[in-house]
């Protein structure tokens, strides 16, 4: 453990006393004092020295206690979680260090931690808590930060009874989140405080729910192609055993069914993986323009010819995972090519550094007579700027009544999907990736004109154009 400044600055009293003693005896001998005179004089000086040291230590401890009280009153520090630590620290005059120690310990805790005093003020929080509840430095009322009546009631209950409680809380916006809060009281300086420690259980709960969903969906969707394959095998072993033409045709169909099963499994697996991490927003920076360009270039030449896409030289940064933003682009472009009709053109438009309202406008307000709907939206954040990707086709369009169900798992629009291969999971995957990225997904469609799906993703302001948000909003 590093040496504290209090320990470093303390005088080394045993060494000083030994030096003074030796000097005193030497002087006595030089001036020829008797043994009794020497003993009486040294006794007097010893008592004086002890009184002086006692006064010095007492003054220092009082100063530290006063300082600690004032720090607590300003709510600048958390009180030590363990009164035992505090008592030990008082005994060794290290109260100031005990307060710092407690603050550092709370700050180092990976889970969100909040400390509330008897007046309902937040007197201590760590960074995970400040991030989780978007606490500003000016916010000091616990009930203003946590607007959950059951949690506020539980905290006042623990204040009254001193009995530790645990509570489960669920949030739905912007994404599903499950948390367990432990609420415990502790005493410090004859005052009662309550400490809330929050455990994120989303991953465990989601994986439990997903395992059940996955089994139900997968078995339902896999049963049809599997039944087909089994039927063809039986036919090939029986009536069609000697029929070479039928055998080739059946093998071809079996191949298609097996392909469909393999696509289904890979889509289900990527959906599960994304859902599992959906509550953890990405932190990486990726160039959305480069990601889309790479997807376009990976298409066969006949499909590339149908795509209109121009990118500038500047990177269009988004806060996102490269692989996931590529999956968004791949699914939307694949749908536009597939459902837009064999000859239709697909337009890809990227717009960047837009405030939320402008992003929404550029995403879904292009066609006057069209129906439009947000399929998922981020929380309102006036400080954010967004990059929009719009993928437009000139296909048959989707009737208005289908729009709300478009990103549901396995939902396929009969009029457009008949005869086209697909799993009904592509848009569900896009929606979950967009949710994880705290972005939005919208659809605009007009029958006879075409369909446009757009996503808008948050951009990292530090990599943006050198303009303030207010300037961008004004344009
Ligand atoms: P999949 O394409 O695998 O069926 P999706 O989730 O990607 O699954 O799409 C769901 C349904 O939405 C599709 O089956 C199709 O009916 C409809 N759809 C998606 N994109 C378009 C589009 N660009 N034009 C018309 N219909 C579309």
CSV table of C-alpha atoms and ligand atoms in Angstrom, one decimal:
chain,number,residue,atom,x,y,z
A,1,UNK,CA,0.0,0.0,0.0
A,2,UNK,CA,1.5,3.4,-0.8
A,3,UNK,CA,2.5,5.6,2.1
A,4,UNK,CA,-0.1,8.3,2.8
A,5,UNK,CA,1.0,12.0,3.0
A,6,UNK,CA,0.0,12.1,6.7
A,7,UNK,CA,2.3,9.2,7.5
A,8,UNK,CA,5.1,10.8,5.4
A,9,UNK,CA,4.9,14.2,7.2
A,10,UNK,CA,4.7,12.8,10.8
A,11,UNK,CA,7.9,13.6,12.8
A,12,UNK,CA,9.9,10.6,14.0
A,13,UNK,CA,9.4,11.1,17.8
A,14,UNK,CA,11.5,8.2,19.1
A,15,UNK,CA,14.6,9.4,17.1
A,16,UNK,CA,14.1,13.0,18.2
A,17,UNK,CA,13.7,11.9,21.9
A,18,UNK,CA,16.9,9.8,21.8
A,19,UNK,CA,18.9,12.7,20.2
A,20,UNK,CA,17.6,15.2,22.9
A,21,UNK,CA,18.4,12.6,25.7
A,22,UNK,CA,22.0,12.1,24.5
A,23,UNK,CA,22.5,15.9,24.2
A,24,UNK,CA,21.0,16.5,27.6
A,25,UNK,CA,23.2,13.9,29.4
A,26,UNK,CA,26.3,15.3,27.5
A,27,UNK,CA,25.5,18.9,28.6
A,28,UNK,CA,24.9,17.7,32.3
A,29,UNK,CA,28.3,15.9,32.3
A,30,UNK,CA,30.1,19.0,30.8
A,31,UNK,CA,28.6,21.3,33.5
A,32,UNK,CA,29.3,18.8,36.3
A,33,UNK,CA,25.7,18.2,37.5
A,34,UNK,CA,25.1,15.4,40.1
A,35,UNK,CA,23.2,12.2,39.3
A,36,UNK,CA,20.1,13.4,41.3
A,37,UNK,CA,20.1,16.8,39.6
A,38,UNK,CA,20.3,15.1,36.2
A,39,UNK,CA,17.3,12.7,37.0
A,40,UNK,CA,15.0,15.6,38.3
A,41,UNK,CA,15.7,17.8,35.3
A,42,UNK,CA,15.2,15.0,32.8
A,43,UNK,CA,11.9,14.0,34.4
A,44,UNK,CA,10.5,17.6,34.0
A,45,UNK,CA,11.7,17.9,30.4
A,46,UNK,CA,10.1,14.4,29.6
A,47,UNK,CA,6.7,15.4,31.0
A,48,UNK,CA,6.8,18.7,29.0
A,49,UNK,CA,7.7,16.8,25.8
A,50,UNK,CA,4.8,14.3,26.2
A,51,UNK,CA,2.3,17.2,26.8
A,52,UNK,CA,3.5,19.0,23.7
A,53,UNK,CA,3.2,15.9,21.5
A,54,UNK,CA,-0.3,15.1,22.8
A,55,UNK,CA,-1.4,18.7,22.0
A,56,UNK,CA,0.0,18.5,18.5
A,57,UNK,CA,-1.7,15.2,17.7
A,58,UNK,CA,-5.1,16.3,19.1
A,59,UNK,CA,-5.1,19.5,17.1
A,60,UNK,CA,-4.4,17.6,13.8
A,61,UNK,CA,-7.2,15.1,14.4
A,62,UNK,CA,-9.7,17.8,15.2
A,63,UNK,CA,-8.7,19.6,12.0
A,64,UNK,CA,-9.2,16.5,9.9
A,65,UNK,CA,-12.6,15.7,11.5
A,66,UNK,CA,-13.9,19.2,10.7
A,67,UNK,CA,-12.6,18.9,7.2
A,68,UNK,CA,-14.4,15.6,6.7
A,69,UNK,CA,-17.7,16.9,8.0
A,70,UNK,CA,-17.6,19.8,5.6
A,71,UNK,CA,-16.8,17.5,2.6
A,72,UNK,CA,-19.8,15.3,3.5
A,73,UNK,CA,-22.0,18.3,3.9
A,74,UNK,CA,-21.1,19.4,0.3
A,75,UNK,CA,-22.1,15.9,-0.8
A,76,UNK,CA,-18.7,15.8,-2.5
A,77,UNK,CA,-17.7,12.5,-0.9
A,78,UNK,CA,-19.3,9.3,0.0
A,79,UNK,CA,-19.3,8.3,3.6
A,80,UNK,CA,-17.2,5.2,4.3
A,81,UNK,CA,-19.3,2.1,3.8
A,82,UNK,CA,-17.8,0.3,6.8
A,83,UNK,CA,-17.9,2.0,10.2
A,84,UNK,CA,-15.2,-0.4,11.4
A,85,UNK,CA,-12.8,1.2,8.8
A,86,UNK,CA,-13.8,4.7,10.0
A,87,UNK,CA,-13.2,3.8,13.7
A,88,UNK,CA,-9.8,2.3,12.9
A,89,UNK,CA,-9.0,5.4,10.9
A,90,UNK,CA,-10.0,7.8,13.7
A,91,UNK,CA,-7.7,5.8,16.0
A,92,UNK,CA,-4.8,6.4,13.7
A,93,UNK,CA,-5.7,10.0,12.8
A,94,UNK,CA,-6.4,9.0,9.2
A,95,UNK,CA,-10.0,10.0,8.9
A,96,UNK,CA,-9.4,12.1,5.8
A,97,UNK,CA,-7.8,9.0,4.2
A,98,UNK,CA,-10.7,6.9,5.3
A,99,UNK,CA,-13.1,9.1,3.4
A,100,UNK,CA,-10.9,9.1,0.3
A,101,UNK,CA,-10.5,5.3,0.7
A,102,UNK,CA,-14.3,4.9,0.8
A,103,UNK,CA,-14.8,7.1,-2.2
A,104,UNK,CA,-12.1,5.3,-4.2
A,105,UNK,CA,-13.6,1.9,-3.2
A,106,UNK,CA,-17.1,2.9,-4.3
A,107,UNK,CA,-15.7,4.4,-7.5
A,108,UNK,CA,-13.8,1.1,-8.2
A,109,UNK,CA,-17.0,-1.0,-7.9
A,110,UNK,CA,-18.1,-2.2,-11.3
A,111,UNK,CA,-21.8,-2.2,-10.4
A,112,UNK,CA,-23.7,1.1,-10.0
A,113,UNK,CA,-23.6,2.3,-6.4
A,114,UNK,CA,-25.6,5.1,-4.8
A,115,UNK,CA,-25.6,6.4,-1.3
A,116,UNK,CA,-28.5,8.4,0.1
A,117,UNK,CA,-28.6,10.4,3.4
A,118,UNK,CA,-31.6,10.7,5.8
A,119,UNK,CA,-32.7,13.9,3.9
A,120,UNK,CA,-33.0,11.9,0.7
A,121,UNK,CA,-29.9,13.5,-0.9
A,122,UNK,CA,-27.5,11.6,-3.0
A,123,UNK,CA,-24.2,11.9,-1.1
A,124,UNK,CA,-22.2,9.4,-3.1
A,125,UNK,CA,-22.3,7.8,-6.6
A,126,UNK,CA,-19.8,6.0,-8.7
A,127,UNK,CA,-19.3,6.4,-12.5
A,128,UNK,CA,-21.5,3.3,-13.5
A,129,UNK,CA,-24.4,4.8,-11.4
A,130,UNK,CA,-23.9,8.2,-13.0
A,131,UNK,CA,-23.9,6.6,-16.5
A,132,UNK,CA,-26.8,4.3,-15.8
A,133,UNK,CA,-29.1,7.0,-14.4
A,134,UNK,CA,-27.7,10.0,-16.4
A,135,UNK,CA,-27.0,11.8,-13.1
A,136,UNK,CA,-25.7,15.4,-13.6
A,137,UNK,CA,-23.3,16.8,-11.0
A,138,UNK,CA,-26.1,19.3,-9.9
A,139,UNK,CA,-28.6,16.5,-9.2
A,140,UNK,CA,-28.7,15.7,-5.6
A,141,UNK,CA,-32.2,14.5,-4.8
A,142,UNK,CA,-32.5,10.7,-5.0
A,143,UNK,CA,-36.2,10.7,-5.9
A,144,UNK,CA,-35.4,13.1,-8.9
A,145,UNK,CA,-32.9,10.7,-10.3
A,146,UNK,CA,-34.7,7.4,-9.7
A,147,UNK,CA,-38.4,7.9,-10.6
A,148,UNK,CA,-39.6,4.6,-9.4
A,149,UNK,CA,-42.1,4.8,-6.5
A,150,UNK,CA,-41.5,1.2,-5.4
A,151,UNK,CA,-37.7,1.9,-5.1
A,152,UNK,CA,-38.1,5.2,-3.4
A,153,UNK,CA,-40.5,3.5,-0.9
A,154,UNK,CA,-38.1,0.6,-0.3
A,155,UNK,CA,-35.3,3.1,0.4
A,156,UNK,CA,-37.4,5.0,3.0
A,157,UNK,CA,-38.4,1.6,4.5
A,158,UNK,CA,-34.7,0.6,4.9
A,159,UNK,CA,-34.1,4.0,6.5
A,160,UNK,CA,-36.8,3.3,9.1
A,161,UNK,CA,-36.1,-0.3,9.9
A,162,UNK,CA,-32.4,-0.7,9.1
A,163,UNK,CA,-33.3,-4.1,7.5
A,164,UNK,CA,-31.6,-4.9,4.2
A,165,UNK,CA,-33.9,-5.4,1.2
A,166,UNK,CA,-33.6,-6.6,-2.4
A,167,UNK,CA,-35.8,-5.5,-5.2
A,168,UNK,CA,-36.1,-6.4,-8.9
A,169,UNK,CA,-36.7,-3.7,-11.4
A,170,UNK,CA,-37.6,-3.9,-15.1
A,171,UNK,CA,-37.4,-1.2,-17.7
A,172,UNK,CA,-38.7,-1.4,-21.2
A,173,UNK,CA,-37.3,1.9,-22.7
A,174,UNK,CA,-35.1,2.2,-24.8
A,175,UNK,CA,-34.5,-1.6,-24.5
A,176,UNK,CA,-35.6,-4.3,-22.1
A,177,UNK,CA,-33.5,-4.3,-18.9
A,178,UNK,CA,-33.7,-6.4,-15.7
A,179,UNK,CA,-31.9,-5.3,-12.6
A,180,UNK,CA,-31.7,-6.4,-8.9
A,181,UNK,CA,-31.1,-3.7,-6.3
A,182,UNK,CA,-29.8,-4.4,-2.9
A,183,UNK,CA,-30.6,-1.7,-0.4
A,184,UNK,CA,-28.7,-1.7,2.9
A,185,UNK,CA,-28.4,0.8,5.8
A,186,UNK,CA,-25.2,1.8,7.6
A,187,UNK,CA,-24.3,4.2,10.3
A,188,UNK,CA,-21.4,6.7,10.2
A,189,UNK,CA,-20.8,9.7,12.5
A,190,UNK,CA,-24.1,8.8,14.3
A,191,UNK,CA,-26.0,9.4,11.0
A,192,UNK,CA,-27.8,6.7,9.0
A,193,UNK,CA,-27.1,6.3,5.3
A,194,UNK,CA,-28.6,3.9,2.8
A,195,UNK,CA,-26.4,2.2,0.1
A,196,UNK,CA,-28.0,0.9,-3.1
A,197,UNK,CA,-26.0,-1.5,-5.2
A,198,UNK,CA,-27.4,-2.5,-8.6
A,199,UNK,CA,-26.8,-5.8,-10.4
A,200,UNK,CA,-27.6,-6.1,-14.1
A,201,UNK,CA,-29.5,-9.4,-14.7
A,202,UNK,CA,-30.6,-8.6,-18.2
A,203,UNK,CA,-28.2,-11.1,-19.8
A,204,UNK,CA,-29.2,-14.0,-17.6
A,205,UNK,CA,-33.0,-13.3,-18.0
A,206,UNK,CA,-32.7,-12.7,-21.8
A,207,UNK,CA,-30.7,-15.9,-22.3
A,208,UNK,CA,-33.3,-17.8,-20.3
A,209,UNK,CA,-36.2,-16.3,-22.4
A,210,UNK,CA,-34.3,-16.7,-25.6
A,211,UNK,CA,-33.5,-20.3,-25.1
A,212,UNK,CA,-37.3,-21.0,-24.7
A,213,UNK,CA,-38.2,-18.8,-27.7
A,214,UNK,CA,-35.4,-20.2,-29.8
A,215,UNK,CA,-36.5,-23.8,-29.3
A,216,UNK,CA,-40.2,-22.9,-30.0
A,217,UNK,CA,-39.4,-20.8,-33.2
A,218,UNK,CA,-36.7,-23.0,-34.5
A,219,UNK,CA,-38.6,-26.2,-34.2
A,220,UNK,CA,-41.7,-24.7,-35.8
A,221,UNK,CA,-39.8,-23.2,-38.7
A,222,UNK,CA,-37.5,-26.2,-39.3
A,223,UNK,CA,-40.4,-28.7,-39.3
A,224,UNK,CA,-41.7,-27.7,-42.7
A,225,UNK,CA,-38.5,-28.2,-44.8
A,226,UNK,CA,-37.6,-31.2,-42.8
A,227,UNK,CA,-41.0,-32.8,-43.5
A,228,UNK,CA,-40.4,-32.1,-47.2
A,229,UNK,CA,-37.0,-33.7,-47.2
A,230,UNK,CA,-38.3,-36.8,-45.3
A,231,UNK,CA,-41.2,-37.1,-47.8
A,232,UNK,CA,-38.8,-37.0,-50.8
A,233,UNK,CA,-36.5,-39.6,-49.3
A,234,UNK,CA,-39.4,-41.9,-48.8
A,235,UNK,CA,-40.5,-41.3,-52.4
A,236,UNK,CA,-37.0,-41.9,-53.7
A,237,UNK,CA,-36.7,-45.2,-51.8
A,238,UNK,CA,-40.2,-46.3,-53.0
A,239,UNK,CA,-42.2,-45.4,-56.1
A,240,UNK,CA,-39.5,-43.2,-57.7
A,241,UNK,CA,-36.6,-45.6,-57.1
A,242,UNK,CA,-36.0,-46.3,-60.8
A,243,UNK,CA,-37.2,-42.9,-62.2
A,244,UNK,CA,-34.0,-40.9,-63.0
A,245,UNK,CA,-35.8,-37.7,-64.0
A,246,UNK,CA,-37.9,-37.6,-60.8
A,247,UNK,CA,-34.8,-38.4,-58.7
A,248,UNK,CA,-32.9,-35.3,-60.1
A,249,UNK,CA,-35.9,-33.1,-59.6
A,250,UNK,CA,-36.4,-34.3,-56.0
A,251,UNK,CA,-32.7,-34.0,-55.2
A,252,UNK,CA,-32.9,-30.4,-56.4
A,253,UNK,CA,-35.9,-29.6,-54.2
A,254,UNK,CA,-34.2,-31.3,-51.2
A,255,UNK,CA,-31.1,-29.2,-51.8
A,256,UNK,CA,-33.3,-26.0,-51.7
A,257,UNK,CA,-35.0,-27.2,-48.5
A,258,UNK,CA,-31.7,-28.0,-46.8
A,259,UNK,CA,-30.4,-24.5,-47.8
A,260,UNK,CA,-33.4,-22.9,-46.3
A,261,UNK,CA,-32.9,-24.9,-43.0
A,262,UNK,CA,-29.2,-23.8,-42.9
A,263,UNK,CA,-30.2,-20.1,-43.5
A,264,UNK,CA,-32.8,-20.3,-40.8
A,265,UNK,CA,-30.4,-21.7,-38.3
A,266,UNK,CA,-27.8,-19.0,-39.1
A,267,UNK,CA,-30.4,-16.2,-38.9
A,268,UNK,CA,-31.7,-17.5,-35.6
A,269,UNK,CA,-28.2,-17.7,-34.2
A,270,UNK,CA,-27.3,-14.2,-35.2
A,271,UNK,CA,-30.6,-12.9,-33.8
A,272,UNK,CA,-30.0,-14.6,-30.4
A,273,UNK,CA,-26.5,-13.2,-30.3
A,274,UNK,CA,-27.6,-9.6,-31.0
A,275,UNK,CA,-30.5,-9.8,-28.5
A,276,UNK,CA,-28.2,-11.1,-25.8
A,277,UNK,CA,-26.0,-7.9,-26.1
A,278,UNK,CA,-28.8,-5.5,-27.0
A,279,UNK,CA,-28.6,-3.6,-23.7
A,280,UNK,CA,-24.9,-2.9,-24.1
A,281,UNK,CA,-24.4,-0.1,-26.5
A,282,UNK,CA,-21.4,-0.3,-28.8
A,283,UNK,CA,-18.5,2.0,-28.3
A,284,UNK,CA,-16.4,1.4,-31.5
A,285,UNK,CA,-16.3,4.0,-34.3
A,286,UNK,CA,-17.0,2.7,-37.8
A,287,UNK,CA,-17.2,4.4,-41.2
A,288,UNK,CA,-20.8,3.7,-42.3
A,289,UNK,CA,-20.1,4.8,-46.0
A,290,UNK,CA,-17.1,2.3,-46.2
A,291,UNK,CA,-19.2,-0.5,-44.6
A,292,UNK,CA,-22.0,0.0,-47.2
A,293,UNK,CA,-19.6,0.3,-50.1
A,294,UNK,CA,-18.0,-3.0,-49.1
A,295,UNK,CA,-21.4,-4.7,-49.1
A,296,UNK,CA,-22.3,-3.3,-52.5
A,297,UNK,CA,-18.9,-4.4,-54.0
A,298,UNK,CA,-19.4,-7.9,-52.7
A,299,UNK,CA,-22.6,-8.4,-54.8
A,300,UNK,CA,-22.6,-10.3,-58.1
A,301,UNK,CA,-22.1,-7.9,-61.1
A,302,UNK,CA,-25.7,-8.2,-62.4
A,303,UNK,CA,-27.0,-7.0,-59.0
A,304,UNK,CA,-24.4,-4.3,-58.7
A,305,UNK,CA,-25.6,-2.8,-62.0
A,306,UNK,CA,-29.0,-2.2,-60.5
A,307,UNK,CA,-27.7,-0.2,-57.6
A,308,UNK,CA,-27.2,3.6,-57.5
A,309,UNK,CA,-24.8,4.5,-54.8
A,310,UNK,CA,-22.4,7.4,-54.6
A,311,UNK,CA,-20.1,8.0,-51.7
A,312,UNK,CA,-17.8,11.0,-51.0
A,313,UNK,CA,-14.2,10.7,-49.8
A,314,UNK,CA,-14.9,11.6,-46.2
A,315,UNK,CA,-15.6,8.8,-43.8
A,316,UNK,CA,-19.1,8.9,-42.2
A,317,UNK,CA,-18.4,7.9,-38.6
A,318,UNK,CA,-21.1,6.2,-36.5
A,319,UNK,CA,-20.8,4.8,-33.1
A,320,UNK,CA,-21.2,1.2,-34.1
A,321,UNK,CA,-19.7,-2.3,-34.7
A,322,UNK,CA,-18.4,-2.8,-38.2
A,323,UNK,CA,-19.9,-6.3,-38.6
A,324,UNK,CA,-23.3,-5.3,-37.3
A,325,UNK,CA,-23.6,-2.1,-39.4
A,326,UNK,CA,-22.6,-4.2,-42.4
A,327,UNK,CA,-25.4,-6.7,-41.6
A,328,UNK,CA,-27.9,-3.8,-41.5
A,329,UNK,CA,-26.8,-2.7,-45.0
A,330,UNK,CA,-26.7,-6.3,-46.4
A,331,UNK,CA,-30.2,-7.2,-45.2
A,332,UNK,CA,-31.8,-4.0,-46.5
A,333,UNK,CA,-30.0,-4.1,-49.8
A,334,UNK,CA,-30.8,-7.8,-50.2
A,335,UNK,CA,-34.5,-7.2,-49.6
A,336,UNK,CA,-34.7,-4.2,-52.0
A,337,UNK,CA,-33.1,-6.3,-54.8
A,338,UNK,CA,-35.2,-9.3,-54.0
A,339,UNK,CA,-38.7,-7.7,-53.5
A,340,UNK,CA,-38.2,-4.7,-55.8
A,341,UNK,CA,-38.6,-6.9,-58.9
A,342,UNK,CA,-35.9,-8.3,-61.2
A,343,UNK,CA,-35.3,-5.1,-63.2
A,344,UNK,CA,-36.0,-2.5,-60.6
A,345,UNK,CA,-33.3,0.0,-59.5
A,346,UNK,CA,-32.2,0.3,-55.9
A,347,UNK,CA,-31.1,3.7,-54.6
A,348,UNK,CA,-28.8,4.0,-51.6
A,349,UNK,CA,-28.6,7.4,-49.9
A,350,UNK,CA,-26.4,8.3,-47.0
A,351,UNK,CA,-26.9,11.6,-45.1
A,352,UNK,CA,-24.8,12.6,-42.1
A,353,UNK,CA,-24.6,14.9,-39.1
A,354,UNK,CA,-28.3,15.5,-38.8
A,355,UNK,CA,-30.2,16.3,-35.6
A,356,UNK,CA,-32.9,13.7,-34.8
A,357,UNK,CA,-35.8,15.6,-36.5
A,358,UNK,CA,-33.9,16.1,-39.7
A,359,UNK,CA,-32.7,12.5,-39.7
A,360,UNK,CA,-36.3,11.3,-39.5
A,361,UNK,CA,-37.3,13.7,-42.3
A,362,UNK,CA,-34.6,12.5,-44.6
A,363,UNK,CA,-35.3,8.8,-43.6
A,364,UNK,CA,-39.1,8.7,-44.3
A,365,UNK,CA,-40.5,11.9,-45.7
A,366,UNK,CA,-39.5,11.7,-49.4
A,367,UNK,CA,-42.7,10.5,-51.1
A,368,UNK,CA,-45.8,12.6,-50.7
A,369,UNK,CA,-48.5,9.9,-51.0
A,370,UNK,CA,-46.7,7.2,-49.1
A,371,UNK,CA,-47.5,5.4,-45.8
A,372,UNK,CA,-44.7,5.6,-43.3
A,373,UNK,CA,-44.0,4.2,-39.8
A,374,UNK,CA,-41.1,4.2,-37.3
A,375,UNK,CA,-40.4,0.5,-36.5
A,376,UNK,CA,-38.1,1.5,-33.6
A,377,UNK,CA,-36.9,4.9,-32.3
A,378,UNK,CA,-34.2,5.9,-29.9
A,379,UNK,CA,-34.7,8.0,-26.7
A,380,UNK,CA,-34.9,11.7,-27.5
A,381,UNK,CA,-31.4,13.2,-27.1
A,382,UNK,CA,-31.1,16.8,-28.4
A,383,UNK,CA,-27.3,16.6,-28.2
A,384,UNK,CA,-27.0,13.7,-30.7
A,385,UNK,CA,-26.4,13.9,-34.4
A,386,UNK,CA,-27.3,11.0,-36.7
A,387,UNK,CA,-26.2,9.4,-40.0
A,388,UNK,CA,-29.1,8.1,-42.1
A,389,UNK,CA,-29.0,5.2,-44.6
A,390,UNK,CA,-32.0,5.0,-46.9
A,391,UNK,CA,-32.4,2.0,-49.2
A,392,UNK,CA,-35.1,2.6,-51.8
A,393,UNK,CA,-36.6,0.3,-54.4
A,394,UNK,CA,-39.2,0.8,-57.2
A,395,UNK,CA,-41.0,-2.5,-56.5
A,396,UNK,CA,-44.7,-3.2,-55.8
A,397,UNK,CA,-44.6,-1.6,-52.3
A,398,UNK,CA,-46.2,-2.9,-49.1
A,399,UNK,CA,-49.8,-2.3,-48.1
A,400,UNK,CA,-50.3,0.1,-45.1
A,401,UNK,CA,-51.8,-2.6,-42.8
A,402,UNK,CA,-48.6,-4.7,-43.0
A,403,UNK,CA,-46.2,-1.9,-41.9
A,404,UNK,CA,-46.6,-2.3,-38.1
A,405,UNK,CA,-45.7,-6.0,-38.2
A,406,UNK,CA,-42.7,-5.8,-40.5
A,407,UNK,CA,-39.9,-6.3,-38.0
A,408,UNK,CA,-41.7,-9.2,-36.1
A,409,UNK,CA,-39.8,-12.5,-36.3
A,410,UNK,CA,-41.0,-14.7,-39.1
A,411,UNK,CA,-43.5,-12.2,-40.4
A,412,UNK,CA,-43.7,-12.3,-44.2
A,413,UNK,CA,-46.0,-10.2,-46.4
A,414,UNK,CA,-47.7,-12.8,-48.6
A,415,UNK,CA,-48.2,-10.5,-51.6
A,416,UNK,CA,-44.5,-9.6,-51.8
A,417,UNK,CA,-42.8,-12.7,-50.3
A,418,UNK,CA,-44.6,-15.5,-52.3
A,419,UNK,CA,-42.1,-17.3,-54.5
A,420,UNK,CA,-39.1,-15.5,-52.9
A,421,UNK,CA,-36.7,-17.3,-50.6
A,422,UNK,CA,-36.4,-15.8,-47.1
A,423,UNK,CA,-36.7,-16.6,-43.4
A,424,UNK,CA,-38.7,-13.6,-42.2
A,425,UNK,CA,-35.9,-12.8,-39.8
A,426,UNK,CA,-33.9,-10.2,-41.8
A,427,UNK,CA,-35.8,-7.1,-40.6
A,428,UNK,CA,-36.0,-8.4,-37.0
A,429,UNK,CA,-32.2,-8.7,-37.1
A,430,UNK,CA,-31.9,-5.1,-38.4
A,431,UNK,CA,-34.3,-3.8,-35.7
A,432,UNK,CA,-32.3,-5.4,-32.9
A,433,UNK,CA,-29.0,-4.2,-34.2
A,434,UNK,CA,-30.4,-0.7,-34.5
A,435,UNK,CA,-31.8,-0.9,-31.0
A,436,UNK,CA,-28.4,-1.9,-29.6
A,437,UNK,CA,-26.9,1.1,-31.4
A,438,UNK,CA,-29.5,3.4,-29.9
A,439,UNK,CA,-30.7,4.4,-33.4
A,440,UNK,CA,-33.9,4.2,-35.4
A,441,UNK,CA,-35.5,2.2,-38.2
A,442,UNK,CA,-38.3,3.5,-40.3
A,443,UNK,CA,-40.3,2.3,-43.4
A,444,UNK,CA,-41.9,4.4,-46.1
A,445,UNK,CA,-43.9,2.6,-48.8
A,446,UNK,CA,-46.4,3.4,-51.6
A,447,UNK,CA,-48.1,0.6,-53.6
A,448,UNK,CA,-47.0,0.9,-57.2
A,449,UNK,CA,-44.2,3.3,-56.4
A,450,UNK,CA,-41.8,1.3,-54.1
A,451,UNK,CA,-40.5,0.8,-50.6
A,452,UNK,CA,-37.8,2.5,-48.6
A,453,UNK,CA,-36.3,1.2,-45.4
A,454,UNK,CA,-34.0,3.6,-43.5
A,455,UNK,CA,-31.9,3.4,-40.4
A,456,UNK,CA,-30.3,6.3,-38.5
A,457,UNK,CA,-27.4,5.8,-36.1
A,458,UNK,CA,-25.8,8.1,-33.6
A,459,UNK,CA,-22.5,9.7,-34.7
A,460,UNK,CA,-19.5,10.5,-32.5
A,461,UNK,CA,-19.5,14.3,-32.1
A,462,UNK,CA,-15.7,14.3,-31.6
A,463,UNK,CA,-15.2,13.1,-35.1
A,464,UNK,CA,-17.8,15.4,-36.6
A,465,UNK,CA,-17.7,18.6,-38.6
A,466,UNK,CA,-16.3,21.6,-36.7
A,467,UNK,CA,-19.7,23.1,-35.8
A,468,UNK,CA,-21.7,23.3,-32.6
A,469,UNK,CA,-25.0,21.4,-32.3
A,470,UNK,CA,-26.8,24.7,-32.2
A,471,UNK,CA,-25.3,25.7,-35.6
A,472,UNK,CA,-26.2,22.3,-37.1
A,473,UNK,CA,-29.7,22.5,-35.7
A,474,UNK,CA,-30.2,25.9,-37.2
A,475,UNK,CA,-29.4,24.7,-40.7
B,1,LIG,P1,-37.2,-12.3,-45.4
B,1,LIG,O1,-36.8,-11.3,-46.5
B,1,LIG,O2,-36.2,-13.2,-45.0
B,1,LIG,O3,-38.6,-12.9,-45.7
B,1,LIG,P2,-37.4,-9.9,-43.8
B,1,LIG,O4,-37.6,-9.8,-42.3
B,1,LIG,O5,-36.2,-9.3,-44.3
B,1,LIG,O6,-37.5,-11.5,-44.1
B,1,LIG,O7,-38.7,-9.3,-44.4
B,1,LIG,C1,-40.0,-9.6,-43.9
B,1,LIG,C2,-41.0,-9.4,-45.1
B,1,LIG,O8,-41.1,-8.0,-45.4
B,1,LIG,C3,-40.6,-10.0,-46.3
B,1,LIG,O9,-40.9,-11.4,-46.4
B,1,LIG,C4,-41.3,-9.3,-47.4
B,1,LIG,O10,-42.6,-9.8,-47.5
B,1,LIG,C5,-41.4,-7.9,-46.7
B,1,LIG,N1,-40.4,-7.0,-47.3
B,1,LIG,C6,-39.2,-6.7,-46.8
B,1,LIG,N2,-38.5,-5.8,-47.6
B,1,LIG,C7,-39.3,-5.5,-48.6
B,1,LIG,C8,-39.2,-4.6,-49.7
B,1,LIG,N3,-38.2,-3.9,-50.0
B,1,LIG,N4,-40.3,-4.6,-50.6
B,1,LIG,C9,-41.4,-5.3,-50.4
B,1,LIG,N5,-41.6,-6.1,-49.3
B,1,LIG,C10,-40.6,-6.2,-48.4
